[in-house]
Short mmCIF file of C-alpha atoms and ligand atoms in Angstrom, two decimals:
data_model
loop_
_atom_site.label_atom_id
_atom_site.label_comp_id
_atom_site.label_asym_id
_atom_site.label_seq_id
_atom_site.Cartn_x
_atom_site.Cartn_y
_atom_site.Cartn_z
CA UNK A 851 31.67 59.43 100.38
CA UNK A 852 29.50 56.33 100.80
CA UNK A 853 26.66 58.57 101.86
CA UNK A 854 27.07 60.63 98.71
CA UNK A 855 27.16 57.56 96.50
CA UNK A 856 24.01 56.22 98.13
CA UNK A 857 22.31 59.56 97.64
CA UNK A 858 23.32 59.56 94.00
CA UNK A 859 21.95 56.04 93.51
CA UNK A 860 18.65 57.02 95.18
CA UNK A 861 18.33 60.15 93.07
CA UNK A 862 19.04 58.18 89.92
CA UNK A 863 16.33 55.65 90.80
CA UNK A 864 13.79 58.37 91.58
CA UNK A 865 14.72 60.31 88.49
CA UNK A 866 14.49 57.37 86.14
CA UNK A 867 11.20 56.27 87.72
CA UNK A 868 9.83 59.70 86.85
CA UNK A 869 11.19 59.62 83.34
CA UNK A 870 9.29 56.83 81.65
CA UNK A 871 10.61 56.43 78.16
CA UNK A 872 7.62 54.65 76.67
CA UNK A 873 6.28 56.40 73.64
CA UNK A 874 3.83 59.15 74.50
CA UNK A 875 1.33 61.18 72.56
CA UNK A 876 3.84 64.01 72.20
CA UNK A 877 6.33 61.66 70.53
CA UNK A 878 3.83 60.81 67.81
CA UNK A 879 3.61 64.44 66.78
CA UNK A 880 7.06 65.89 67.46
CA UNK A 881 7.43 66.91 63.83
CA UNK A 882 3.97 68.47 63.71
CA UNK A 883 2.99 70.45 66.80
CA UNK A 884 3.27 70.53 70.57
CA UNK A 885 0.83 68.34 72.48
CA UNK A 886 -0.28 70.20 75.58
CA UNK A 887 -2.32 69.55 78.70
CA UNK A 888 -4.06 71.81 81.19
CA UNK A 889 -2.83 71.08 84.71
CA UNK A 890 -4.26 71.81 88.15
CA UNK A 891 -2.79 72.65 91.55
CA UNK A 892 -2.44 69.07 92.77
CA UNK A 893 -0.61 68.09 89.65
CA UNK A 894 1.88 70.94 89.72
CA UNK A 895 2.62 70.40 93.39
CA UNK A 896 3.46 66.77 92.59
CA UNK A 897 0.94 65.34 95.07
CA UNK A 898 -0.23 62.73 92.59
CA UNK A 899 2.89 61.03 91.19
CA UNK A 900 0.93 58.78 88.80
CA UNK A 901 -0.61 61.84 87.17
CA UNK A 902 2.75 63.57 86.98
CA UNK A 903 4.22 60.54 85.24
CA UNK A 904 1.43 60.66 82.64
CA UNK A 905 1.99 64.36 82.07
CA UNK A 906 5.68 63.76 81.57
CA UNK A 907 5.15 60.87 79.20
CA UNK A 908 2.51 62.35 76.93
CA UNK A 909 2.87 66.13 76.84
CA UNK A 910 5.47 68.69 75.87
CA UNK A 911 3.40 71.80 76.55
CA UNK A 912 1.55 72.88 79.69
CA UNK A 913 -1.38 75.22 80.32
CA UNK A 914 -2.59 76.26 83.76
CA UNK A 915 -6.24 75.16 84.05
CA UNK A 916 -7.30 77.72 86.64
CA UNK A 917 -4.29 78.74 88.72
CA UNK A 918 -3.24 81.85 86.79
CA UNK A 919 -6.70 83.29 86.32
CA UNK A 920 -7.19 86.69 87.91
CA UNK A 921 -9.34 85.52 90.84
CA UNK A 922 -6.67 82.98 91.81
CA UNK A 923 -3.48 84.91 91.27
CA UNK A 924 -4.75 88.35 92.30
CA UNK A 925 -7.75 87.83 94.57
CA UNK A 926 -7.59 91.17 96.35
CA UNK A 927 -6.34 94.55 95.23
CA UNK A 928 -3.15 94.37 97.29
CA UNK A 929 -2.71 90.62 97.36
CA UNK A 930 -1.19 88.35 94.77
CA UNK A 931 -0.95 84.60 95.29
CA UNK A 932 1.86 83.08 93.28
CA UNK A 933 1.95 79.67 94.94
CA UNK A 934 0.40 77.87 91.98
CA UNK A 935 2.21 79.94 89.37
CA UNK A 936 5.65 79.36 90.86
CA UNK A 937 5.12 75.60 91.06
CA UNK A 938 3.63 75.63 87.56
CA UNK A 939 6.56 77.32 85.85
CA UNK A 940 8.97 75.14 87.84
CA UNK A 941 7.22 72.06 86.44
CA UNK A 942 7.34 73.54 82.95
CA UNK A 943 11.06 74.10 83.35
CA UNK A 944 11.67 70.63 84.74
CA UNK A 945 9.85 69.01 81.83
CA UNK A 946 11.33 71.35 79.26
CA UNK A 947 7.75 72.02 78.19
CA UNK A 948 6.45 74.90 76.08
CA UNK A 949 4.72 76.69 78.93
CA UNK A 950 1.56 78.72 78.42
CA UNK A 951 0.14 81.45 80.61
CA UNK A 952 -3.68 81.54 80.74
CA UNK A 953 -5.11 84.13 80.90
CA UNK A 954 -4.34 87.75 81.66
CA UNK A 955 -7.68 89.39 80.83
CA UNK A 956 -11.09 87.70 80.79
CA UNK A 957 -14.63 88.54 81.88
CA UNK A 958 -14.94 85.33 83.94
CA UNK A 959 -13.10 84.34 87.09
CA UNK A 960 -12.15 87.93 87.75
CA UNK A 961 -13.16 89.51 91.08
CA UNK A 962 -15.64 92.35 91.04
CA UNK A 963 -13.33 94.75 92.90
CA UNK A 964 -11.31 95.08 89.70
CA UNK A 965 -14.08 97.11 88.06
CA UNK A 966 -15.28 99.40 90.84
CA UNK A 967 -14.04 102.20 93.05
CA UNK A 968 -14.33 102.34 96.84
CA UNK A 969 -17.92 103.49 96.60
CA UNK A 970 -18.77 100.55 94.31
CA UNK A 971 -19.10 102.69 91.19
CA UNK A 972 -17.83 101.41 87.85
CA UNK A 973 -14.35 102.82 87.19
CA UNK A 974 -13.55 105.17 84.32
CA UNK A 975 -11.49 104.00 81.35
CA UNK A 976 -8.12 105.30 82.48
CA UNK A 977 -8.43 103.87 85.98
CA UNK A 978 -9.57 100.47 84.74
CA UNK A 979 -6.85 100.19 82.12
CA UNK A 980 -4.24 101.17 84.63
CA UNK A 981 -5.47 98.44 87.00
CA UNK A 982 -5.33 95.95 84.15
CA UNK A 983 -1.85 97.01 83.10
CA UNK A 984 -0.63 96.78 86.64
CA UNK A 985 -1.96 93.22 86.88
CA UNK A 986 -0.23 92.28 83.64
CA UNK A 987 3.02 93.84 84.82
CA UNK A 988 2.94 91.86 88.07
CA UNK A 989 1.92 88.50 86.66
CA UNK A 990 3.63 88.43 83.26
CA UNK A 991 6.58 90.24 84.84
CA UNK A 992 7.09 87.59 87.50
CA UNK A 993 7.19 84.85 84.89
CA UNK A 994 9.20 86.71 82.30
CA UNK A 995 11.37 84.22 80.44
CA UNK A 996 9.52 81.29 82.05
CA UNK A 997 6.23 81.48 80.22
CA UNK A 998 6.65 80.97 76.49
CA UNK A 999 3.25 82.21 75.36
CA UNK A 1000 0.38 84.08 76.99
CA UNK A 1001 -3.33 83.96 76.31
CA UNK A 1002 -3.53 87.72 76.74
CA UNK A 1003 -7.25 88.15 76.21
CA UNK A 1004 -9.84 85.39 76.43
CA UNK A 1005 -13.36 85.37 74.95
CA UNK A 1006 -13.97 89.02 74.08
CA UNK A 1007 -16.37 88.36 71.20
CA UNK A 1008 -19.99 87.29 70.79
CA UNK A 1009 -21.07 84.59 68.39
CA UNK A 1010 -22.07 87.15 65.75
CA UNK A 1011 -18.63 88.75 65.78
CA UNK A 1012 -19.63 91.78 67.83
CA UNK A 1013 -17.79 92.65 71.03
CA UNK A 1014 -18.97 91.00 74.23
CA UNK A 1015 -20.51 93.55 76.59
CA UNK A 1016 -18.18 92.69 79.46
CA UNK A 1017 -17.21 95.24 82.08
CA UNK A 1018 -13.92 95.58 80.23
CA UNK A 1019 -15.68 96.51 77.03
CA UNK A 1020 -18.34 98.66 78.65
CA UNK A 1021 -15.70 100.83 80.25
CA UNK A 1022 -12.86 100.81 77.73
CA UNK A 1023 -14.28 99.61 74.39
CA UNK A 1024 -11.97 97.49 72.27
CA UNK A 1025 -9.01 99.52 73.52
CA UNK A 1026 -8.81 97.19 76.50
CA UNK A 1027 -7.69 94.42 74.15
CA UNK A 1028 -5.06 96.55 72.46
CA UNK A 1029 -3.80 97.90 75.76
CA UNK A 1030 -3.51 94.38 77.19
CA UNK A 1031 -1.39 93.13 74.30
CA UNK A 1032 0.77 96.27 74.35
CA UNK A 1033 1.44 95.88 78.03
CA UNK A 1034 2.14 92.15 77.81
CA UNK A 1035 4.67 92.78 75.06
CA UNK A 1036 6.32 95.60 77.00
CA UNK A 1037 6.63 93.39 80.09
CA UNK A 1038 7.95 90.29 78.32
CA UNK A 1039 9.05 91.07 74.76
CA UNK A 1040 10.17 87.50 74.12
CA UNK A 1041 6.83 85.86 74.96
CA UNK A 1042 4.38 84.93 72.22
CA UNK A 1043 0.98 86.57 72.63
CA UNK A 1044 -2.37 85.05 71.75
CA UNK A 1045 -6.05 85.81 71.59
CA UNK A 1046 -8.13 82.77 72.68
CA UNK A 1047 -11.84 81.98 72.26
CA UNK A 1048 -14.43 79.22 71.85
CA UNK A 1049 -16.51 78.62 68.70
CA UNK A 1050 -13.86 80.22 66.49
CA UNK A 1051 -15.06 77.71 63.89
CA UNK A 1052 -18.13 79.95 63.50
CA UNK A 1053 -17.50 82.23 60.52
CA UNK A 1054 -19.29 85.21 62.09
CA UNK A 1055 -17.37 85.08 65.35
CA UNK A 1056 -14.07 84.48 63.60
CA UNK A 1057 -14.65 87.46 61.30
CA UNK A 1058 -14.86 89.78 64.32
CA UNK A 1059 -11.74 88.29 65.87
CA UNK A 1060 -9.68 88.45 62.69
CA UNK A 1061 -10.74 92.00 61.90
CA UNK A 1062 -9.40 93.15 65.25
CA UNK A 1063 -6.28 90.97 65.10
CA UNK A 1064 -5.35 92.40 61.68
CA UNK A 1065 -6.05 95.92 62.87
CA UNK A 1066 -3.73 95.36 65.82
CA UNK A 1067 -1.00 93.96 63.63
CA UNK A 1068 -1.30 96.94 61.27
CA UNK A 1069 -0.88 99.22 64.29
CA UNK A 1070 2.29 97.41 65.26
CA UNK A 1071 0.82 95.61 68.26
CA UNK A 1072 2.28 92.15 68.71
CA UNK A 1073 -0.23 89.33 68.36
CA UNK A 1074 1.20 85.99 67.30
CA UNK A 1075 -1.65 83.57 67.26
CA UNK A 1076 -5.31 82.79 67.66
CA UNK A 1077 -6.29 79.99 70.01
CA UNK A 1078 -9.28 77.99 68.85
CA UNK A 1079 -10.64 76.45 72.05
CA UNK A 1080 -11.44 72.90 71.00
CA UNK A 1081 -14.46 72.25 73.19
CA UNK A 1082 -16.10 70.00 70.65
CA UNK A 1083 -18.94 67.51 70.61
CA UNK A 1084 -19.16 64.16 68.84
CA UNK A 1085 -20.93 65.48 65.78
CA UNK A 1086 -20.44 69.21 65.96
CA UNK A 1087 -18.79 71.33 64.72
CA UNK A 1088 -18.12 69.69 61.38
CA UNK A 1089 -14.57 69.04 60.26
CA UNK A 1090 -15.15 71.44 57.37
CA UNK A 1091 -16.06 74.22 59.79
CA UNK A 1092 -12.95 73.64 61.88
CA UNK A 1093 -10.79 73.40 58.76
CA UNK A 1094 -12.14 76.67 57.42
CA UNK A 1095 -11.16 78.30 60.71
CA UNK A 1096 -7.63 76.91 60.57
CA UNK A 1097 -7.14 78.05 56.99
CA UNK A 1098 -8.51 81.56 57.50
CA UNK A 1099 -6.50 82.24 60.62
CA UNK A 1100 -3.32 81.09 58.90
CA UNK A 1101 -4.11 83.10 55.77
CA UNK A 1102 -4.56 86.19 57.94
CA UNK A 1103 -0.99 85.66 59.11
CA UNK A 1104 -1.44 84.15 62.58
CA UNK A 1105 -0.39 80.90 64.20
CA UNK A 1106 -3.26 78.53 64.90
CA UNK A 1107 -3.48 76.73 68.20
CA UNK A 1108 -6.11 74.18 69.13
CA UNK A 1109 -6.36 75.08 72.78
CA UNK A 1110 -8.66 73.40 75.30
CA UNK A 1111 -9.39 70.24 73.29
CA UNK A 1112 -12.01 67.82 74.59
CA UNK A 1113 -14.96 65.98 73.08
CA UNK A 1114 -18.22 65.96 75.01
CA UNK A 1115 -19.96 62.59 74.62
CA UNK A 1116 -23.01 63.43 76.75
CA UNK A 1117 -26.33 64.90 75.61
CA UNK A 1118 -26.62 68.67 75.92
CA UNK A 1119 -29.83 70.31 77.00
CA UNK A 1120 -31.01 72.88 74.47
CA UNK A 1121 -28.60 74.34 72.00
CA UNK A 1122 -25.50 74.86 74.11
CA UNK A 1123 -22.34 74.84 72.08
CA UNK A 1124 -18.91 75.95 73.11
CA UNK A 1125 -17.98 76.97 76.61
CA UNK A 1126 -20.15 79.81 77.85
CA UNK A 1127 -19.70 79.30 81.57
CA UNK A 1128 -22.89 81.24 82.36
CA UNK A 1129 -24.85 78.22 81.20
CA UNK A 1130 -25.49 75.54 83.80
CA UNK A 1131 -28.27 73.02 84.30
CA UNK A 1132 -29.27 70.75 87.16
CA UNK A 1133 -28.41 67.06 86.80
CA UNK A 1134 -30.91 64.34 85.87
CA UNK A 1135 -30.52 60.67 84.75
CA UNK A 1136 -31.59 61.64 81.24
CA UNK A 1137 -28.51 63.80 80.92
CA UNK A 1138 -26.17 61.38 82.66
CA UNK A 1139 -26.59 58.17 80.65
CA UNK A 1140 -23.08 56.74 81.17
CA UNK A 1141 -22.81 56.99 84.94
CA UNK A 1142 -21.57 53.39 85.05
CA UNK A 1143 -19.52 53.34 81.87
CA UNK A 1144 -19.63 54.66 78.34
CA UNK A 1145 -21.63 52.63 75.80
CA UNK A 1146 -19.57 50.82 73.14
CA UNK A 1147 -21.31 52.89 70.43
CA UNK A 1148 -20.30 56.17 72.02
CA UNK A 1149 -16.78 54.92 72.74
CA UNK A 1150 -16.43 54.05 69.05
CA UNK A 1151 -17.76 57.47 68.04
CA UNK A 1152 -15.30 59.16 70.38
CA UNK A 1153 -12.43 57.22 68.93
CA UNK A 1154 -13.52 58.11 65.37
CA UNK A 1155 -13.96 61.76 66.29
CA UNK A 1156 -10.42 61.99 67.68
CA UNK A 1157 -9.08 60.18 64.63
CA UNK A 1158 -10.83 62.61 62.29
CA UNK A 1159 -9.72 65.63 64.29
CA UNK A 1160 -6.08 64.61 64.39
CA UNK A 1161 -6.15 63.74 60.72
CA UNK A 1162 -7.29 67.29 60.08
CA UNK A 1163 -4.68 68.77 62.43
CA UNK A 1164 -1.98 66.71 60.80
CA UNK A 1165 -3.06 67.88 57.36
CA UNK A 1166 -2.53 71.46 58.57
CA UNK A 1167 0.55 70.90 60.67
CA UNK A 1168 2.27 73.76 58.82
CA UNK A 1169 -0.32 76.14 60.33
CA UNK A 1170 -0.90 74.61 63.77
CA UNK A 1171 1.72 75.11 66.45
CA UNK A 1172 0.03 73.36 69.37
CA UNK A 1173 -2.84 71.05 70.30
CA UNK A 1174 -3.69 71.23 74.00
CA UNK A 1175 -6.08 68.93 75.86
CA UNK A 1176 -8.21 70.61 78.50
CA UNK A 1177 -7.38 68.31 81.41
CA UNK A 1178 -5.29 65.20 81.93
CA UNK A 1179 -7.93 62.50 82.28
CA UNK A 1180 -11.69 61.98 82.20
CA UNK A 1181 -12.04 62.11 85.97
CA UNK A 1182 -10.50 65.59 86.04
CA UNK A 1183 -12.43 67.14 83.18
CA UNK A 1184 -14.56 70.26 83.67
CA UNK A 1185 -17.09 68.54 81.37
CA UNK A 1186 -18.22 66.41 84.30
CA UNK A 1187 -19.83 69.64 85.53
CA UNK A 1188 -20.65 71.61 82.41
CA UNK A 1189 -23.22 72.41 81.20
CA UNK A 1190 -24.86 70.00 83.66
CA UNK A 1191 -23.39 69.43 87.12
CA UNK A 1192 -22.04 66.12 88.52
CA UNK A 1193 -22.08 63.88 85.47
CA UNK A 1194 -19.74 61.16 84.28
CA UNK A 1195 -18.14 62.27 81.03
CA UNK A 1196 -15.43 60.72 78.83
CA UNK A 1197 -13.95 63.59 76.81
CA UNK A 1198 -10.20 62.95 76.94
CA UNK A 1199 -7.63 60.40 75.79
CA UNK A 1200 -6.86 59.11 79.26
CA UNK A 1201 -9.63 57.49 81.31
CA UNK A 1202 -10.49 57.91 84.99
CA UNK A 1203 -8.32 54.89 85.87
CA UNK A 1204 -5.38 56.73 84.31
CA UNK A 1205 -5.26 54.33 81.38
CA UNK A 1206 -4.62 55.65 77.91
CA UNK A 1207 -7.49 54.81 75.54
CA UNK A 1208 -5.34 52.40 73.58
CA UNK A 1209 -7.53 52.09 70.50
CA UNK A 1210 -7.46 55.86 70.02
CA UNK A 1211 -3.74 55.98 70.68
CA UNK A 1212 -3.15 53.31 68.02
CA UNK A 1213 -5.20 55.25 65.48
CA UNK A 1214 -3.36 58.49 66.25
CA UNK A 1215 -0.11 56.67 65.88
CA UNK A 1216 -1.10 55.57 62.39
CA UNK A 1217 -2.11 59.13 61.48
CA UNK A 1218 1.08 60.64 62.84
CA UNK A 1219 3.03 58.88 60.12
CA UNK A 1220 1.13 60.79 57.41
C1 GLA B 2177 -12.95 78.47 79.02
C2 GLA B 2177 -11.66 79.02 79.60
C3 GLA B 2177 -10.91 77.96 80.33
C4 GLA B 2177 -11.81 77.13 81.20
C5 GLA B 2177 -12.91 76.56 80.40
C6 GLA B 2177 -13.75 75.67 81.27
O1 GLA B 2177 -12.75 77.73 77.91
O2 GLA B 2177 -10.81 79.57 78.64
O3 GLA B 2177 -9.96 78.58 81.14
O4 GLA B 2177 -12.35 77.88 82.24
O5 GLA B 2177 -13.64 77.65 79.89
O6 GLA B 2177 -12.97 74.96 82.17
#
């Protein structure tokens, strides 16, 4: 009896320590949209309690940063690895978060074996689609009822709105996209299904995406929303460009999600916008100006940029269902390595010391009352 009481007391202490009730980012926007975060393996396995506490305090939606991508979850033809995924959905359940699956079909982070036969020749359409459908059945099937929304297809379009010449497209044409959504719906009819891409603020790219999305809808294929990856810079894209994207997607009859939000404060070599992972440059001091701390000017610009962005999101809260940050804190951001490796970037709302950027938080709090 005493033992049980002690156990109960201990559990209560642990539980309340993990449930900080200070106001978080998510609480500012509960009436507007979910506030999400992309999480990694360490975070879902609970190895870093301070990070877990921040996730719990600030976010009510989760996305898996890398752990459910094909190369991770299905590295070999006959081998699936669900270690991350199982821990991920368990965390989503524990937090009561709106839990996203990312992503079933993409041209990156997918092993080459997927596309070729035993002799190394590119597969035919039927064989490739059947491999893809099988993957969707296994992965979306395992998490049926646990994942609330899936990024079914990621980044299938070029900047001019034409289809990206990926192996998927080369072999199956745009049918691969339709087949992926059909299968995902068949496997988990209750899950929401999304198409996700970067630079959706570009009118030409968006036109291609929306043409297909409307065509799919007309054919009775479920597609609920379009994810606008928010890999933005301080000055680009303009708020008008982003707003136009939000409005057009909503007018076409789809939910809008700002997925993968971050703001790159470092200089970019050449004209590299968005998140084309094929682009990568070597590091140099010229491109890593804030190795020892961000300048006050850039910190102020970052804070203004987030204020402007959230003001825009708040204005369109009737159209936007979710705003997801791509990473928990600056030290964990992929932008420390893209498009230049090993830099010190400051793209998120939580810094590398796990401190919330209080000035930005205060401004967002003011906006959230609008
Ligand atoms: C794209 C993908 C994400 C992620 C980022 C970079 O935006 O959708 O999964 O890989 O690139 O981290």
